[in-house]
Coordinates of C-alpha atoms in Angstrom, one line a residue:
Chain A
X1 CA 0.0 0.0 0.0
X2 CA 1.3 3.4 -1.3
X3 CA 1.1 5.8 1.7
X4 CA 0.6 9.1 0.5
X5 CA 2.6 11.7 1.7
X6 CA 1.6 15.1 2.0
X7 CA 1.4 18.4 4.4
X8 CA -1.8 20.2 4.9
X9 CA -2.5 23.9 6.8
X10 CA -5.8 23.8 7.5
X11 CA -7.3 27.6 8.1
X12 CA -4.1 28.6 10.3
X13 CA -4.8 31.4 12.7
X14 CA -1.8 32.9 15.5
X15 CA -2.5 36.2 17.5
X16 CA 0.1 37.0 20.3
X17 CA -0.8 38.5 23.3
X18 CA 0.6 42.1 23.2
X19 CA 0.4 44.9 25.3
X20 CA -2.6 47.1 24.6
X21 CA -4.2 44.0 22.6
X22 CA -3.5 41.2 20.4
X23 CA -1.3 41.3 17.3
X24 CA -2.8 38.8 15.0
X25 CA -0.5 37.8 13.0
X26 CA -1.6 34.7 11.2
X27 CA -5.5 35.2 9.9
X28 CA -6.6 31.5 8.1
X29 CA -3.6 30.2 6.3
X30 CA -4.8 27.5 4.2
X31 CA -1.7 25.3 2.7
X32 CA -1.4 21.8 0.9
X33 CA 2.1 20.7 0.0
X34 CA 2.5 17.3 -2.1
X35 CA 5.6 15.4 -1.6
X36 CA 8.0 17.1 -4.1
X37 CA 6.5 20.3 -3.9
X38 CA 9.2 23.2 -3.6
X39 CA 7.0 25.8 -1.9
X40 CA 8.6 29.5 -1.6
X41 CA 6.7 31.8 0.6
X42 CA 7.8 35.7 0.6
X43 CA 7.0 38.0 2.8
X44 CA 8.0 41.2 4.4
X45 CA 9.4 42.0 7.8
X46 CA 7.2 41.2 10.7
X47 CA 4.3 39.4 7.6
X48 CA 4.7 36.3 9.9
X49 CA 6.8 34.1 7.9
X50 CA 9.3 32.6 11.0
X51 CA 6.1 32.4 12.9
X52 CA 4.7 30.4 9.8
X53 CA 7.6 28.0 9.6
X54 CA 7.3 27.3 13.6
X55 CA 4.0 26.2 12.8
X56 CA 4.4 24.0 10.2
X57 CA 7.5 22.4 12.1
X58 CA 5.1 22.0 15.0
X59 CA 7.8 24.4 17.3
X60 CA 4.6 26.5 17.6
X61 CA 1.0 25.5 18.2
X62 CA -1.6 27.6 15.8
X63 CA -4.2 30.0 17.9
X64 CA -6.7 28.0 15.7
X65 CA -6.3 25.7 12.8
X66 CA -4.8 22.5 12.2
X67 CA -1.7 20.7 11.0
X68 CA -1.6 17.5 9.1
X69 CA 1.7 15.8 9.0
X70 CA 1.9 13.1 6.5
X71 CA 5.7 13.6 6.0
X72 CA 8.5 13.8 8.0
X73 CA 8.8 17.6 8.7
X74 CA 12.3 18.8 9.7
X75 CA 12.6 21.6 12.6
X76 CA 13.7 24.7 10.9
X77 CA 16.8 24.1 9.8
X78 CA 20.0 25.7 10.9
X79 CA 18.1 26.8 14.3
X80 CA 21.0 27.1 17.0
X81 CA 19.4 28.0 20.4
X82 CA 19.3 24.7 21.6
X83 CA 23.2 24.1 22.0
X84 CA 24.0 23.5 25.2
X85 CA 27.6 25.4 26.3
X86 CA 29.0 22.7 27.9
X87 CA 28.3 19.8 25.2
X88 CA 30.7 18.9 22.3
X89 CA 29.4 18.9 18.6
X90 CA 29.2 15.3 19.3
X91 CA 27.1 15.2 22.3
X92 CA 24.8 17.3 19.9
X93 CA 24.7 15.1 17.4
X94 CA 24.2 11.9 19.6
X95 CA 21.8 13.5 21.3
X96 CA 20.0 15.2 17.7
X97 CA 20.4 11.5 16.5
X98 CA 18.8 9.8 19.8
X99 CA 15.7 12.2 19.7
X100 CA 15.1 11.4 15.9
X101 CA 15.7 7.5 16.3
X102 CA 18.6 7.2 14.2
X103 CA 21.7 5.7 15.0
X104 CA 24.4 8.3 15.2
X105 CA 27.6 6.2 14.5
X106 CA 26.3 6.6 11.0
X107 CA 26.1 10.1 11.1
X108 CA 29.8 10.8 13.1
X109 CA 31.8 10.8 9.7
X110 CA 29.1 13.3 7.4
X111 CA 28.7 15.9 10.7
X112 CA 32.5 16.1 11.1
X113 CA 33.3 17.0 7.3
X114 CA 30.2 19.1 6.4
X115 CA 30.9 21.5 9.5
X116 CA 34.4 21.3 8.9
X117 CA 34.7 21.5 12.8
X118 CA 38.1 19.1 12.9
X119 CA 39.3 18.4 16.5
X120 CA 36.4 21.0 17.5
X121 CA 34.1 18.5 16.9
X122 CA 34.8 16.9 20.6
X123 CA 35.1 20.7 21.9
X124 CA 32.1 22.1 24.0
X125 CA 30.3 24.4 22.0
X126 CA 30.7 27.1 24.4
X127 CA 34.7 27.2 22.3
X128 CA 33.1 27.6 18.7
X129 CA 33.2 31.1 17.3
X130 CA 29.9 32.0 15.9
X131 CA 30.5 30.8 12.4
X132 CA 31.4 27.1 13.5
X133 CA 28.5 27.1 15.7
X134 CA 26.5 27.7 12.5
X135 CA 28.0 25.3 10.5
X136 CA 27.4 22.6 13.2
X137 CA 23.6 23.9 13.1
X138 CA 23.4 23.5 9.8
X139 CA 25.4 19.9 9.6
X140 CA 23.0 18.6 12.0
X141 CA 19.5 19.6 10.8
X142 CA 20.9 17.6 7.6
X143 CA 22.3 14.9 9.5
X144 CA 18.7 13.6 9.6
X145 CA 16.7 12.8 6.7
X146 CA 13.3 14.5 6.0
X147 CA 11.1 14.5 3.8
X148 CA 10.2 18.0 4.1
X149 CA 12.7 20.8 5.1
X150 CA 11.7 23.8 6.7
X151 CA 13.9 27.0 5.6
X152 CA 13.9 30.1 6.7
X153 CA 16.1 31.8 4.6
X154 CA 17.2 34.6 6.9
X155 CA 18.5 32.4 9.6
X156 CA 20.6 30.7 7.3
X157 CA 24.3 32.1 7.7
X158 CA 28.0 31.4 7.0
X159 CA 30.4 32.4 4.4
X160 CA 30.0 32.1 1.1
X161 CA 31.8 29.0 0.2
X162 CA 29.9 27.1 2.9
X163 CA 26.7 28.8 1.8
X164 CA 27.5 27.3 -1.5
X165 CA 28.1 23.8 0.5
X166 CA 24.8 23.7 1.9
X167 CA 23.1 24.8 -1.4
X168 CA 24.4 21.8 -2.8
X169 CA 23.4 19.6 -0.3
X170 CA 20.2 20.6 0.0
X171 CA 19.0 21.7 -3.4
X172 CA 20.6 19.8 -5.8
X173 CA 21.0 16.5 -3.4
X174 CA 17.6 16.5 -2.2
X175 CA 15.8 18.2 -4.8
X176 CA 13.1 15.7 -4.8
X177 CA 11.9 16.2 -1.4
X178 CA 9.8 19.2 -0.4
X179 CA 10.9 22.3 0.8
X180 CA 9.3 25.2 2.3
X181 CA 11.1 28.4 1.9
X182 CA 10.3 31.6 3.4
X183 CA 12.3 34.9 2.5
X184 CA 12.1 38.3 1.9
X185 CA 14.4 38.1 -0.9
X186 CA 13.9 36.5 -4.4
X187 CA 17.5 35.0 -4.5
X188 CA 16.3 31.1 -3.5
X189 CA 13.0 31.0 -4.3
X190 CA 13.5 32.2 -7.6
X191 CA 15.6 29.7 -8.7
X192 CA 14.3 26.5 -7.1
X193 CA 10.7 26.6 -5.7
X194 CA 8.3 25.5 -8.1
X195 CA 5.3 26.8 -6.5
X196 CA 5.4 30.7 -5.7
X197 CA 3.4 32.4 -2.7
X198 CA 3.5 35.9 -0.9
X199 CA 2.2 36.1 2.8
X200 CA 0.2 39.3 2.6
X201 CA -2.5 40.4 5.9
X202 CA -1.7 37.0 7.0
X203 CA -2.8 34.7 4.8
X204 CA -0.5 33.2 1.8
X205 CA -1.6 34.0 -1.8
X206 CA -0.6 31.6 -5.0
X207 CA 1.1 32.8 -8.0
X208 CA 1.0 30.7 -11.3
X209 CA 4.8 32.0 -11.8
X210 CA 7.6 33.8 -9.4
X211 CA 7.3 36.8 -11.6
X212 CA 3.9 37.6 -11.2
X213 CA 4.6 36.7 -7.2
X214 CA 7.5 39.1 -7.5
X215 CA 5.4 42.0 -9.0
X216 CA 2.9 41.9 -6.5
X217 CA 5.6 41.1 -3.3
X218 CA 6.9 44.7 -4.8
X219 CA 4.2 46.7 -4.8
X220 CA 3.4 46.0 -1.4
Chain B
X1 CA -3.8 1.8 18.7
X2 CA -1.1 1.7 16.9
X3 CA -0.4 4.8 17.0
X4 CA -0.2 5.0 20.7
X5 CA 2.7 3.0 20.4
X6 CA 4.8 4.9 18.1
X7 CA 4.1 8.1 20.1
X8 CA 4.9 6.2 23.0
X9 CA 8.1 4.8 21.2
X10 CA 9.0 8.2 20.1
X11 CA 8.9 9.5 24.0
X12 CA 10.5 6.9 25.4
X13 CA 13.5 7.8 23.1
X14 CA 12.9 11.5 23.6
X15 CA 13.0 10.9 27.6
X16 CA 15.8 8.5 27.0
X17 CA 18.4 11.1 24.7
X18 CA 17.1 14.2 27.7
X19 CA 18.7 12.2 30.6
X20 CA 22.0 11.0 28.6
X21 CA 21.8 14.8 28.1
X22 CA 21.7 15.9 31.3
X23 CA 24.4 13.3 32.8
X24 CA 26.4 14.7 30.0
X25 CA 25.7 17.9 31.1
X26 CA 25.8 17.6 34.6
X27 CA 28.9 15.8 35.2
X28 CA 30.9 16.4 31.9
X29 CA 32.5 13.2 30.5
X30 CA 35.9 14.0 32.4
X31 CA 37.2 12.4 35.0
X32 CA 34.6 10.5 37.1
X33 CA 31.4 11.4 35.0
X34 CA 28.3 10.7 36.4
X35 CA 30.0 8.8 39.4
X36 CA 29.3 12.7 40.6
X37 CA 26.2 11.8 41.6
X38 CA 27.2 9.3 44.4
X39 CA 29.9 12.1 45.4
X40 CA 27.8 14.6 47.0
X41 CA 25.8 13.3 49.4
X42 CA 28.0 10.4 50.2
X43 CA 30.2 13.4 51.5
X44 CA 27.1 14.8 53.1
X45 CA 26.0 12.0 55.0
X46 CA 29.9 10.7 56.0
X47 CA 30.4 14.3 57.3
X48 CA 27.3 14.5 59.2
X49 CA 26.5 11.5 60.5
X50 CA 30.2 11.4 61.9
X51 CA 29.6 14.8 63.5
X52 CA 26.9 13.6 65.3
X53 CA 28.0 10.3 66.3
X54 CA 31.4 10.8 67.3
X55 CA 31.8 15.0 68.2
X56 CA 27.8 15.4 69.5
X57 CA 26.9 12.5 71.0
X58 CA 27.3 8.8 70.0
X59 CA 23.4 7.9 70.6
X60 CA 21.2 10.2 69.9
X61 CA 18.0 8.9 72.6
X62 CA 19.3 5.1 72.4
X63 CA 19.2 5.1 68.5
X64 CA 22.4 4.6 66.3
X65 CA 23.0 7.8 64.8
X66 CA 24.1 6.8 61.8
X67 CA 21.2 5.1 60.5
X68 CA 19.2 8.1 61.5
X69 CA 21.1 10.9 60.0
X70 CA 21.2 8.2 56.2
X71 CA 17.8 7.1 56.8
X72 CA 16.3 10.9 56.9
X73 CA 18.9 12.8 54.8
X74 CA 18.5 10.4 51.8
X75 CA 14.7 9.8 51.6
X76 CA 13.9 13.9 52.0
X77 CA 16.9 14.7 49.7
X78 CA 14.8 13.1 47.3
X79 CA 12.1 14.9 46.8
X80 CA 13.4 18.3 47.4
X81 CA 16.2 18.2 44.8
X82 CA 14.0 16.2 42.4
X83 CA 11.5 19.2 42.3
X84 CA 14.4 21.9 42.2
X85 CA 15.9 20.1 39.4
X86 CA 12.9 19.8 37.5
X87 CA 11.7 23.4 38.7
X88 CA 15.1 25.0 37.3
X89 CA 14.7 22.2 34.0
X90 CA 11.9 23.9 32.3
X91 CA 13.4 27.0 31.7
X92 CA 17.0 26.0 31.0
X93 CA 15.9 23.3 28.5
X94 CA 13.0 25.3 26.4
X95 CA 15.1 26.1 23.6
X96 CA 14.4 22.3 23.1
X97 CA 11.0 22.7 22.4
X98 CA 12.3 23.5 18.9
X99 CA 12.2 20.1 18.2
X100 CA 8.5 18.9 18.0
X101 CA 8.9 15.4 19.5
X102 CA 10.1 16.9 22.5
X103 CA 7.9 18.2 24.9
X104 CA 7.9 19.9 28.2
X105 CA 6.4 17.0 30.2
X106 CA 9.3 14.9 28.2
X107 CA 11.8 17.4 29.7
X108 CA 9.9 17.0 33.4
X109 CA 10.4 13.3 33.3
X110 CA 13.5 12.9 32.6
X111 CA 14.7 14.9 35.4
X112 CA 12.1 13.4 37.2
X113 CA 13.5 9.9 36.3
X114 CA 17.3 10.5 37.0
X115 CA 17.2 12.2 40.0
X116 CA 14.5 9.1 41.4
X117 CA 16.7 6.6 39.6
X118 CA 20.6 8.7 41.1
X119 CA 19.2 9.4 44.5
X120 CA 17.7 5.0 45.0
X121 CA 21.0 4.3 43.6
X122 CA 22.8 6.3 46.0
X123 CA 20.2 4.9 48.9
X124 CA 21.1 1.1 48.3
X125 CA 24.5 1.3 47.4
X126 CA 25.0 3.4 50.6
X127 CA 23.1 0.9 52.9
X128 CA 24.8 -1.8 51.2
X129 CA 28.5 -0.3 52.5
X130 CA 27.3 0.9 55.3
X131 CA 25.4 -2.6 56.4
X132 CA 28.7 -4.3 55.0
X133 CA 31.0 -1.9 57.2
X134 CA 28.8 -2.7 60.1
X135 CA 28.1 0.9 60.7
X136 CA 24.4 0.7 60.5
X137 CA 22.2 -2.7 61.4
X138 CA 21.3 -5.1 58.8
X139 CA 17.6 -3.8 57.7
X140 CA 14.5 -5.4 60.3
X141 CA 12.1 -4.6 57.5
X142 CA 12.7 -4.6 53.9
X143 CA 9.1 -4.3 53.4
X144 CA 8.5 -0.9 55.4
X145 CA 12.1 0.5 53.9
X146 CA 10.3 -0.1 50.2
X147 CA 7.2 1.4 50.7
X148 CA 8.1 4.4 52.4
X149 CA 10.8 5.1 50.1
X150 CA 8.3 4.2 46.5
X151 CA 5.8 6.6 48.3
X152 CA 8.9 9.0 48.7
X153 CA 8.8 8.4 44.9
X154 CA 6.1 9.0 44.2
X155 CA 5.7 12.4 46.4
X156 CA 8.7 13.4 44.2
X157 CA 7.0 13.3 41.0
X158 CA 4.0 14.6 42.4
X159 CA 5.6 17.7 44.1
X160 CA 7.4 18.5 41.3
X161 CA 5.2 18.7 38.9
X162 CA 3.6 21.0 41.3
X163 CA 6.1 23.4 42.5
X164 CA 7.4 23.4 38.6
X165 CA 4.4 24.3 37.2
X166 CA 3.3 26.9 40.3
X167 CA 7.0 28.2 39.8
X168 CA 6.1 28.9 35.4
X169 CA 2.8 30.1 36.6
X170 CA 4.2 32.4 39.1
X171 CA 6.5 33.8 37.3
X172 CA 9.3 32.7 39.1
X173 CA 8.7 33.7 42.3
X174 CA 8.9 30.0 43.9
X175 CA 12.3 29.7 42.8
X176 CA 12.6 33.2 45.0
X177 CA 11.8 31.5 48.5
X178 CA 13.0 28.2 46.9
X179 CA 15.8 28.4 49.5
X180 CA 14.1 29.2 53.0
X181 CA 11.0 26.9 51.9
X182 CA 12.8 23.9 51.0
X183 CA 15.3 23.9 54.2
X184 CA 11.9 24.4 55.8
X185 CA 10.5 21.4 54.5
X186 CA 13.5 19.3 54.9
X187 CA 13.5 19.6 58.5
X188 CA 9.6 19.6 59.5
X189 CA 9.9 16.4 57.4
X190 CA 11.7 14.8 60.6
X191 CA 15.4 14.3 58.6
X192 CA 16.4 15.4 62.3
X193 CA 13.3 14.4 64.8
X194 CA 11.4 11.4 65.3
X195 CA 7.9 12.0 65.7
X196 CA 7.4 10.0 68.9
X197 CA 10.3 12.5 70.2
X198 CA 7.6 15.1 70.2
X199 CA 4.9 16.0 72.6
X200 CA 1.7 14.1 71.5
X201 CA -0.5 17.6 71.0
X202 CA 2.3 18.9 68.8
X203 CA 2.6 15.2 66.7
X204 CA -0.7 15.5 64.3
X205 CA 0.8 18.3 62.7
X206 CA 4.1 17.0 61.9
X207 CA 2.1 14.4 60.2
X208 CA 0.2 16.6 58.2
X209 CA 3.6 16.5 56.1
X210 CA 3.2 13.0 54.0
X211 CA 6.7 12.7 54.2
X212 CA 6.9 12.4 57.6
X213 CA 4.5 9.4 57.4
X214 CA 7.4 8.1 54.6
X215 CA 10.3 8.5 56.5
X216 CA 9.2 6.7 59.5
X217 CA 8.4 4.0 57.5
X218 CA 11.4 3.5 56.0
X219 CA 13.4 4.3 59.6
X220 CA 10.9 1.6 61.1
X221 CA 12.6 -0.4 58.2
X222 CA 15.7 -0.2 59.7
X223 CA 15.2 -0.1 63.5
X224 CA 12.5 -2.3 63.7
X225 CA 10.9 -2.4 67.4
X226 CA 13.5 0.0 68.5
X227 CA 10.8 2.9 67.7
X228 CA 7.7 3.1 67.9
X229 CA 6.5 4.6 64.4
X230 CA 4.1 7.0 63.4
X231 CA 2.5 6.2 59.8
X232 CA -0.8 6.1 57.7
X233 CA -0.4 4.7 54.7
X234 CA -3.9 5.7 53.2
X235 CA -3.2 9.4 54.4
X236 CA 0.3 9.2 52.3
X237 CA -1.2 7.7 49.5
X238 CA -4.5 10.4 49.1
X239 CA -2.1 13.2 49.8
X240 CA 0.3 11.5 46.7
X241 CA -2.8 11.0 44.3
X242 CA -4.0 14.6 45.3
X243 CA -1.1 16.4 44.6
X244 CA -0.2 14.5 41.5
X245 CA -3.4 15.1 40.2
X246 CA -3.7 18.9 41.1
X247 CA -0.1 19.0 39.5
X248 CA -0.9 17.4 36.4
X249 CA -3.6 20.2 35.9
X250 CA -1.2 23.1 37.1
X251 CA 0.9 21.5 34.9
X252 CA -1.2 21.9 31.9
X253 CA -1.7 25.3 32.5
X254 CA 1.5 26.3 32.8
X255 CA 2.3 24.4 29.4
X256 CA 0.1 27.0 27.6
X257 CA 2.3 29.6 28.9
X258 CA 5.9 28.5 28.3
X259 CA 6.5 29.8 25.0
X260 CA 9.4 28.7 22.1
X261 CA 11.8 32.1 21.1

């Protein structure tokens, strides 16, 4: 039996509790992604993207709404806050590897070259300059296979040589899983997504083609 | 149904990779490791109990001191530091949250689990020397020392589940008068007194604490007919399933609250 694989927003809605009222920032996002699909979502400052990729990653629960999983659904990748000082890049990756239910002696060899971290792989992280700390984020949130990955395009950092590593990994690699990028610029989206959407007054609008996504994205 | 089981697959790794975490964490991988846990209050109750017995007073009111000072010490330690642990957990772990198989009753048990799990390793282990080393008597009731100290247990998870979640709901402000409370606690819960030591009018309310009840279960355990001991096990046992389930609730509300950066 073919189980089908797929990610659905059903009517998404997230306020937050500010002071002097509520910002609502989600208002009935309605979303399905098909295995394969290469969904890129722009949006300006503050339109509610991050809080968008929490939700789909399940890091957030919706105000009102719901969210069918039928794929594996990475966290949002390259996320660092939950290093721990005192742990090495491979007490991370065990412990990454444990959580996910995949052996990790597997993953050792892969972690250690992609974040180029050589002996500061058995370092605590606490050591790591900000740009090794990055790498290792980004190292492990591959280490795992999905079957969707969550990017959101401005936490995404390094230099440009590793930025052209994880490109590579990611896009050309794994360019038949899904993907759900959300950015504020065109650069990604452009050239890999194959469906186009602009979060606008929280909710996400379609475009048959990134240009005509683009156009309106501009004249916001 | 089946479902069920993979979630409860998926926790019980989650709970699993948390505590290898925290030993990690906790102890670092250098020298020792988690032998650390065995360090402390093996020094605690060598220091003390050898103050008492040999600088204070050998006996303490006919009883060996030794077994009094390990008996009380161990079984309150319990579930004081098992709730601070868990109290201070929460917030130190919440970046965690980011990944969606994790969740904060995951990080709660798992504290919950090593400290239970560190602190009945350090209790046998210790009675095993010290019976060996003939510095405390060979056990008159295994079955008393078991259920006072499972009930201990159990107060341990329900306590801090409460004091957590009251802390997250508070604001912090338990973790404030953490300090003065918890020393409170620790001695109105007879790690220094025996309850027929006090006058009878003042007794009922040293038993209001279930840990009291505990504790002189566990001592009755060791000394057998050498003390006359003051316990209700269905007055334990309400007081667990009460404050577990009142927990549980607090717990669900404070939940709601914690929110992922």
């Amino acid at each position: 039996m073919k189980v089908e694989k797929y990610l659905k927003l059903e009517n998404i809605k997230k306020n937050f509790r500010i002071r002097g009222g509520i910002n609502r920032v989600l208002r009935g996002v309605n979303l399905e992604i098909r295995y394969g699909d290469r969904i890129g979502i722009l949006g300006r400052n503050g339109s509610g993207k991050t809080t968008l990729v929490k939700i789909i990653g399940g890091v957030m629960k919706p105000t009102e709404g719901k969210v069918i999983r039928r794929m594996k659904v990475s966290w949002p990748i390259a996320f660092q806050g939950g290093f721990q000082g005192s742990l090495t890049g491979f007490d991370n990756l065990r412990f990454i590897c444990r959580v996910y239910g995949v052996p990790w002696k597997d993953k050792v060899e892969f972690v250690k070259e992609f974040s180029e971290l050589g002996r500061y792989f058995y370092e605590p992280v606490k050591t790591y300059s900000a740009g090794m700390r990055a790498r290792l984020a980004f190292a492990l949130s591959i280490a795992i296979d999905f079957e969707c990955y969550l990017i959101d395009e401005v936490a995404v950092v390094g230099d440009r040589r590793f930025q052209e590593k994880c490109k590579e990994e990611l896009f050309e690699k794994r360019k038949d899983r899904s993907f759900v990028i959300v950015s504020h610029q065109p650069s990604h989206i452009k050239n890999f997504c194959n469906r186009f959407f602009v979060l606008f007054e929280g909710r996400t609008v379609e475009f048959p083609t990134f240009e005509e996504a683009w156009k309106f994205y501009s004249s916001l | 149904m089946r479902d069920f089981f993979r979630s409860l697959k998926i926790q019980l790794r989650v709970i699993y990779a948390l505590m290898m975490r925290e030993i990690i964490t906790r102890y670092g991988r250098e020298n020792i490791g988690f032998l650390w846990l065995f360090v402390e209050p093996i020094i605690l109750i060598v220091g003390v109990t050898f103050i008492w017995s040999y600088i204070v007073h050998r006996e303490a009111h006919g009883f060996p001191v030794a077994t009094f000072i390990y008996t009380g010490w161990i079984s309150n330690k319990l579930w004081l530091t098992t709730s601070s642990r868990v109290m201070a957990g929460l917030q130190a772990n919440l970046p965690l949250l980011y990944h969606r198989n994790i969740k904060p009753i995951d990080i709660f048990l798992s504290r919950i689990l090593l400290e239970i799990t560190a602190m009945t390793g350090v209790f046998m282990l210790l009675g095993f020397v010290f019976v060996m080393s003939h510095v405390i008597e060979p056990p008159h009731s295994y079955f008393h020392i078991v259920l006072g100290w499972y009930l201990m247990c159990w107060l341990a998870l329900g306590f801090s589940f409460f004091v957590a979640s009251l802390n997250t709901l508070t604001n912090d402000i338990v973790q404030k008068v953490w300090g003065p409370v918890s020393l409170g606690l620790f001695i109105g819960s007879g790690t220094f007194f025996l309850v027929e030591w006090l006058p009878p009018e003042i007794r009922p309310y040293a038993l209001l604490l279930p840990s009291v009840h505990n504790l002189e279960m566990i001592r009755y355990g060791f000394f057998g007919n050498q003390m006359h001991p003051y316990y209700d096990i269905s007055y334990s046992t309400s007081f667990n399933l009460f404050l577990t389930f009142i927990g549980l609730v607090m717990f669900r509300l404070a939940t709601e609250k914690v929110r992922v950066e």
